[in-house]
mmCIF file of C-alpha atoms and ligand atoms in Angstrom:
data_model
loop_
_atom_site.group_PDB
_atom_site.id
_atom_site.type_symbol
_atom_site.label_atom_id
_atom_site.label_comp_id
_atom_site.label_asym_id
_atom_site.label_seq_id
_atom_site.Cartn_x
_atom_site.Cartn_y
_atom_site.Cartn_z
ATOM 1 C CA UNK W 1 105.357 242.162 89.622
ATOM 2 C CA UNK W 2 108.979 241.051 89.549
ATOM 3 C CA UNK W 3 107.893 237.655 88.341
ATOM 4 C CA UNK W 4 105.733 239.146 85.606
ATOM 5 C CA UNK W 5 108.648 241.318 84.490
ATOM 6 C CA UNK W 6 110.878 238.288 84.465
ATOM 7 C CA UNK W 7 108.328 236.394 82.393
ATOM 8 C CA UNK W 8 108.086 239.312 80.004
ATOM 9 C CA UNK W 9 111.854 239.423 79.762
ATOM 10 C CA UNK W 10 112.074 235.647 79.193
ATOM 11 C CA UNK W 11 109.343 236.002 76.602
ATOM 12 C CA UNK W 12 111.358 238.679 74.859
ATOM 13 C CA UNK W 13 114.506 236.578 75.017
ATOM 14 C CA UNK W 14 112.639 233.579 73.611
ATOM 15 C CA UNK W 15 111.159 235.750 70.853
ATOM 16 C CA UNK W 16 114.617 237.071 70.002
ATOM 17 C CA UNK W 17 116.048 233.552 70.015
ATOM 18 C CA UNK W 18 113.262 232.293 67.755
ATOM 19 C CA UNK W 19 113.774 235.244 65.414
ATOM 20 C CA UNK W 20 117.483 234.460 65.287
ATOM 21 C CA UNK W 21 116.731 230.790 64.642
ATOM 22 C CA UNK W 22 114.289 231.566 61.859
ATOM 23 C CA UNK W 23 116.658 233.979 60.156
ATOM 24 C CA UNK W 24 119.420 231.400 60.521
ATOM 25 C CA UNK W 25 117.288 228.705 58.892
ATOM 26 C CA UNK W 26 116.377 231.276 56.253
ATOM 27 C CA UNK W 27 120.061 231.723 55.488
ATOM 28 C CA UNK W 28 120.533 227.968 55.202
ATOM 29 C CA UNK W 29 117.632 227.821 52.754
ATOM 30 C CA UNK W 30 119.116 230.661 50.743
ATOM 31 C CA UNK W 31 122.493 229.011 50.479
ATOM 32 C CA UNK W 32 120.748 225.830 49.286
ATOM 33 C CA UNK W 33 119.018 227.684 46.484
ATOM 34 C CA UNK W 34 122.274 229.086 45.143
ATOM 35 C CA UNK W 35 122.060 229.357 41.399
ATOM 36 C CA UNK W 36 124.124 226.346 40.390
ATOM 37 C CA UNK W 37 125.088 227.947 37.125
ATOM 38 C CA UNK W 38 126.724 230.859 38.960
ATOM 39 C CA UNK W 39 128.885 228.773 41.290
ATOM 40 C CA UNK W 40 131.754 230.790 42.713
ATOM 41 C CA UNK W 41 135.278 230.026 41.615
ATOM 42 C CA UNK W 42 136.697 232.131 44.460
ATOM 43 C CA UNK W 43 136.282 229.556 47.210
ATOM 44 C CA UNK W 44 135.999 225.764 47.283
ATOM 45 C CA UNK W 45 132.496 225.122 48.708
ATOM 46 C CA UNK W 46 132.133 223.164 51.936
ATOM 47 C CA UNK W 47 130.573 219.714 51.917
ATOM 48 C CA UNK W 48 127.052 220.392 53.271
ATOM 49 C CA UNK W 49 127.290 217.599 55.895
ATOM 50 C CA UNK W 50 129.810 215.418 57.752
ATOM 51 C CA UNK W 51 131.725 212.684 55.915
ATOM 52 C CA UNK W 52 129.777 209.996 57.779
ATOM 53 C CA UNK W 53 126.336 211.581 57.215
ATOM 54 C CA UNK W 54 125.381 209.131 54.471
ATOM 55 C CA UNK W 55 126.542 205.939 56.206
ATOM 56 C CA UNK W 56 126.125 203.055 55.688
ATOM 57 C CA UNK W 57 125.158 203.652 52.050
ATOM 58 C CA UNK W 58 128.049 205.971 51.228
ATOM 59 C CA UNK W 59 130.899 205.369 53.659
ATOM 60 C CA UNK W 60 132.826 208.149 55.389
ATOM 61 C CA UNK W 61 136.239 207.217 53.954
ATOM 62 C CA UNK W 62 134.915 207.316 50.384
ATOM 63 C CA UNK W 63 133.174 210.635 51.053
ATOM 64 C CA UNK W 64 136.350 212.135 52.492
ATOM 65 C CA UNK W 65 138.593 211.106 49.597
ATOM 66 C CA UNK W 66 135.901 211.946 47.061
ATOM 67 C CA UNK W 67 135.289 215.454 48.398
ATOM 68 C CA UNK W 68 138.681 216.440 49.759
ATOM 69 C CA UNK W 69 140.892 214.899 47.052
ATOM 70 C CA UNK W 70 138.956 214.367 43.828
ATOM 71 C CA UNK W 71 136.501 217.251 44.032
ATOM 72 C CA UNK W 72 139.055 219.704 45.404
ATOM 73 C CA UNK W 73 141.491 218.827 42.605
ATOM 74 C CA UNK W 74 138.830 219.581 39.966
ATOM 75 C CA UNK W 75 138.174 222.932 41.610
ATOM 76 C CA UNK W 76 141.869 223.852 41.869
ATOM 77 C CA UNK W 77 142.600 222.719 38.321
ATOM 78 C CA UNK W 78 139.595 224.628 36.975
ATOM 79 C CA UNK W 79 140.688 227.835 38.698
ATOM 80 C CA UNK W 80 144.186 227.348 37.246
ATOM 81 C CA UNK W 81 142.816 226.586 33.765
ATOM 82 C CA UNK W 82 140.629 229.708 33.518
ATOM 83 C CA UNK W 83 143.208 232.071 35.002
ATOM 84 C CA UNK W 84 144.034 234.856 32.576
ATOM 85 C CA UNK W 85 141.521 233.614 29.976
ATOM 86 C CA UNK W 86 138.155 234.958 28.805
ATOM 87 C CA UNK W 87 136.551 232.339 31.063
ATOM 88 C CA UNK W 88 138.030 233.676 34.298
ATOM 89 C CA UNK W 89 134.979 235.688 35.346
ATOM 90 C CA UNK W 90 132.370 233.913 33.237
ATOM 91 C CA UNK W 91 129.479 232.184 35.038
ATOM 92 C CA UNK W 92 129.901 228.411 34.889
ATOM 93 C CA UNK W 93 126.596 227.947 33.049
ATOM 94 C CA UNK W 94 127.793 230.244 30.270
ATOM 95 C CA UNK W 95 131.156 228.451 30.086
ATOM 96 C CA UNK W 96 129.301 225.134 29.690
ATOM 97 C CA UNK W 97 127.065 226.555 26.972
ATOM 98 C CA UNK W 98 130.144 227.138 24.807
ATOM 99 C CA UNK W 99 132.387 224.408 26.230
ATOM 100 C CA UNK W 100 133.215 223.033 22.759
ATOM 101 C CA UNK W 101 135.448 226.098 22.296
ATOM 102 C CA UNK W 102 137.087 226.022 25.748
ATOM 103 C CA UNK W 103 139.362 222.982 25.517
ATOM 104 C CA UNK W 104 139.717 219.836 27.615
ATOM 105 C CA UNK W 105 141.256 221.238 30.847
ATOM 106 C CA UNK W 106 138.360 223.706 31.265
ATOM 107 C CA UNK W 107 135.757 221.137 30.200
ATOM 108 C CA UNK W 108 136.982 218.287 32.396
ATOM 109 C CA UNK W 109 137.781 220.337 35.497
ATOM 110 C CA UNK W 110 134.829 222.717 35.190
ATOM 111 C CA UNK W 111 132.524 219.726 34.801
ATOM 112 C CA UNK W 112 134.222 217.964 37.702
ATOM 113 C CA UNK W 113 133.795 221.028 39.891
ATOM 114 C CA UNK W 114 130.120 221.652 39.086
ATOM 115 C CA UNK W 115 128.989 218.002 38.935
ATOM 116 C CA UNK W 116 130.275 217.237 42.433
ATOM 117 C CA UNK W 117 128.740 220.344 44.041
ATOM 118 C CA UNK W 118 125.494 219.277 42.431
ATOM 119 C CA UNK W 119 125.871 215.661 43.619
ATOM 120 C CA UNK W 120 126.553 216.675 47.249
ATOM 121 C CA UNK W 121 123.522 218.925 47.147
ATOM 122 C CA UNK W 122 121.040 216.198 46.126
ATOM 123 C CA UNK W 123 122.342 213.711 48.708
ATOM 124 C CA UNK W 124 121.029 213.506 52.259
ATOM 125 C CA UNK W 125 118.994 211.322 54.559
ATOM 126 C CA UNK W 126 115.453 211.566 55.805
ATOM 127 C CA UNK W 127 113.537 213.351 53.055
ATOM 128 C CA UNK W 128 109.978 212.274 52.347
ATOM 129 C CA UNK W 129 110.108 211.840 48.571
ATOM 130 C CA UNK W 130 109.165 213.650 45.393
ATOM 131 C CA UNK W 131 106.684 216.538 45.733
ATOM 132 C CA UNK W 132 103.184 216.039 44.258
ATOM 133 C CA UNK W 133 104.261 218.206 41.280
ATOM 134 C CA UNK W 134 107.426 216.188 40.634
ATOM 135 C CA UNK W 135 105.568 212.882 41.160
ATOM 136 C CA UNK W 136 103.032 213.904 38.514
ATOM 137 C CA UNK W 137 105.826 214.825 36.073
ATOM 138 C CA UNK W 138 107.610 211.515 36.760
ATOM 139 C CA UNK W 139 104.416 209.553 36.112
ATOM 140 C CA UNK W 140 103.804 211.497 32.922
ATOM 141 C CA UNK W 141 107.325 210.900 31.594
ATOM 142 C CA UNK W 142 107.996 207.359 32.795
ATOM 143 C CA UNK W 143 104.598 205.818 33.660
ATOM 144 C CA UNK W 144 105.384 205.315 37.363
ATOM 145 C CA UNK W 145 107.995 206.084 39.997
ATOM 146 C CA UNK W 146 109.298 202.493 39.811
ATOM 147 C CA UNK W 147 109.710 202.762 36.042
ATOM 148 C CA UNK W 148 111.590 206.035 36.508
ATOM 149 C CA UNK W 149 113.863 204.463 39.119
ATOM 150 C CA UNK W 150 114.571 201.567 36.771
ATOM 151 C CA UNK W 151 115.314 203.895 33.830
ATOM 152 C CA UNK W 152 117.646 206.103 35.905
ATOM 153 C CA UNK W 153 119.382 203.089 37.505
ATOM 154 C CA UNK W 154 119.912 201.514 34.085
ATOM 155 C CA UNK W 155 121.402 204.749 32.749
ATOM 156 C CA UNK W 156 123.822 204.687 35.711
ATOM 157 C CA UNK W 157 124.653 200.997 35.417
ATOM 158 C CA UNK W 158 125.166 200.965 31.647
ATOM 159 C CA UNK W 159 127.311 204.109 31.348
ATOM 160 C CA UNK W 160 130.518 202.505 30.058
ATOM 161 C CA UNK W 161 133.608 203.600 31.980
ATOM 162 C CA UNK W 162 133.369 206.805 34.007
ATOM 163 C CA UNK W 163 130.536 209.286 33.977
ATOM 164 C CA UNK W 164 127.234 210.400 35.423
ATOM 165 C CA UNK W 165 123.520 209.601 35.101
ATOM 166 C CA UNK W 166 121.051 212.497 35.200
ATOM 167 C CA UNK W 167 117.425 213.410 35.536
ATOM 168 C CA UNK W 168 116.894 216.691 33.686
ATOM 169 C CA UNK W 169 114.118 219.124 32.879
ATOM 170 C CA UNK W 170 114.388 219.476 29.102
ATOM 171 C CA UNK W 171 113.673 222.653 27.101
ATOM 172 C CA UNK W 172 110.007 221.595 26.696
ATOM 173 C CA UNK W 173 109.843 221.269 30.549
ATOM 174 C CA UNK W 174 109.383 217.485 30.344
ATOM 175 C CA UNK W 175 111.613 215.155 32.382
ATOM 176 C CA UNK W 176 114.302 213.087 30.697
ATOM 177 C CA UNK W 177 116.943 210.601 31.886
ATOM 178 C CA UNK W 178 120.330 209.936 30.362
ATOM 179 C CA UNK W 179 124.026 209.724 31.090
ATOM 180 C CA UNK W 180 127.187 211.615 30.185
ATOM 181 C CA UNK W 181 130.804 210.384 29.898
ATOM 182 C CA UNK W 182 133.729 211.616 32.014
ATOM 183 C CA UNK W 183 132.861 214.984 33.639
ATOM 184 C CA UNK W 184 130.465 216.125 30.903
ATOM 185 C CA UNK W 185 127.033 217.357 31.977
ATOM 186 C CA UNK W 186 123.692 218.262 30.367
ATOM 187 C CA UNK W 187 124.493 222.005 30.434
ATOM 188 C CA UNK W 188 127.363 221.514 27.970
ATOM 189 C CA UNK W 189 126.852 222.274 24.288
ATOM 190 C CA UNK W 190 128.599 218.995 23.389
ATOM 191 C CA UNK W 191 126.186 216.838 25.431
ATOM 192 C CA UNK W 192 123.536 214.857 23.519
ATOM 193 C CA UNK W 193 121.500 214.915 26.767
ATOM 194 C CA UNK W 194 120.474 218.512 27.361
ATOM 195 C CA UNK W 195 118.461 220.192 30.091
ATOM 196 C CA UNK W 196 118.527 221.525 33.627
ATOM 197 C CA UNK W 197 119.775 218.792 35.982
ATOM 198 C CA UNK W 198 117.653 217.991 39.028
ATOM 199 C CA UNK W 199 119.159 214.633 40.082
ATOM 200 C CA UNK W 200 122.443 212.899 39.401
ATOM 201 C CA UNK W 201 124.665 209.999 40.398
ATOM 202 C CA UNK W 202 128.426 209.836 40.019
ATOM 203 C CA UNK W 203 129.390 206.445 38.578
ATOM 204 C CA UNK W 204 133.142 206.960 38.504
ATOM 205 C CA UNK W 205 134.800 204.084 40.359
ATOM 206 C CA UNK W 206 136.220 206.568 42.898
ATOM 207 C CA UNK W 207 132.614 207.149 44.032
ATOM 208 C CA UNK W 208 132.087 203.564 45.175
ATOM 209 C CA UNK W 209 135.121 201.303 44.810
ATOM 210 C CA UNK W 210 136.262 201.228 48.472
ATOM 211 C CA UNK W 211 132.914 199.891 49.673
ATOM 212 C CA UNK W 212 131.367 198.258 46.617
ATOM 213 C CA UNK W 213 134.477 197.329 44.552
ATOM 214 C CA UNK W 214 133.288 196.285 41.084
ATOM 215 C CA UNK W 215 129.611 196.066 42.092
ATOM 216 C CA UNK W 216 128.325 199.304 40.615
ATOM 217 C CA UNK W 217 124.751 197.959 40.642
ATOM 218 C CA UNK W 218 124.831 197.633 44.457
ATOM 219 C CA UNK W 219 126.076 201.209 44.787
ATOM 220 C CA UNK W 220 123.317 202.462 42.480
ATOM 221 C CA UNK W 221 120.725 200.554 44.530
ATOM 222 C CA UNK W 222 122.135 202.041 47.786
ATOM 223 C CA UNK W 223 122.036 205.557 46.290
ATOM 224 C CA UNK W 224 118.216 205.601 46.422
ATOM 225 C CA UNK W 225 118.420 205.580 50.250
ATOM 226 C CA UNK W 226 120.297 208.877 50.307
ATOM 227 C CA UNK W 227 118.519 210.988 47.725
ATOM 228 C CA UNK W 228 117.616 214.347 49.258
ATOM 229 C CA UNK W 229 114.209 214.791 47.646
ATOM 230 C CA UNK W 230 113.771 218.169 49.356
ATOM 231 C CA UNK W 231 116.574 219.528 47.178
ATOM 232 C CA UNK W 232 115.421 217.659 44.065
ATOM 233 C CA UNK W 233 111.921 219.121 44.534
ATOM 234 C CA UNK W 234 113.429 222.601 44.880
ATOM 235 C CA UNK W 235 115.558 222.162 41.779
ATOM 236 C CA UNK W 236 112.517 220.949 39.845
ATOM 237 C CA UNK W 237 110.546 224.025 40.868
ATOM 238 C CA UNK W 238 113.445 226.324 39.881
ATOM 239 C CA UNK W 239 113.869 224.562 36.544
ATOM 240 C CA UNK W 240 110.227 225.199 35.642
ATOM 241 C CA UNK W 241 110.626 228.971 36.048
HETATM 242 MN MN1 LIG N 301 133.401 211.837 41.572
#
């Protein structure tokens, strides 16, 4: 009897532990599906993994400087720029939709804040690839996955100076690839490329210079090893809503 009770108790403990685990993983999922356009300006978001998580493709030293210096400075400068203005409590997506009126400090630092949170989110190792739905959309828009990869890589490689390449879901729900200069993004009213971003690459030299120096093409090629398709698939699904 004692043994049975013990087993029952262990069973209960295991059940409780599993419940805790599942609710914990549920919380992680929820934080991943944060509405990007409502990013908080109250707290600088944590990097979702360790600095060395994307080695050897993106090295730890670059990740540390990129996140802790560059990204943090955009966040701090954005918070300072909106303080006491009409933009102070405005969701980021709304600010971007009328960015032409906001001035350069809000545009550059707001873009720098959002773009990097987005970039960290779509990076990660070990995902399987595009979902069947996203694969079908990629084939429809670009002919094949390889053609898409080539188009996106070319947008990244040919962006003159600093900027970003993007895969977006356009207003007609079709996929499109393009690039933006500086810290502009496809949510901004000034951007010729418009849509909901689902994938991006930072092609500022600070994103790759320590490891790749002037060889941006090698960095772009390495990037494909650390795309977190689980997140891209999620973003695609959200963008279709
Ligand atoms: Mn950057």
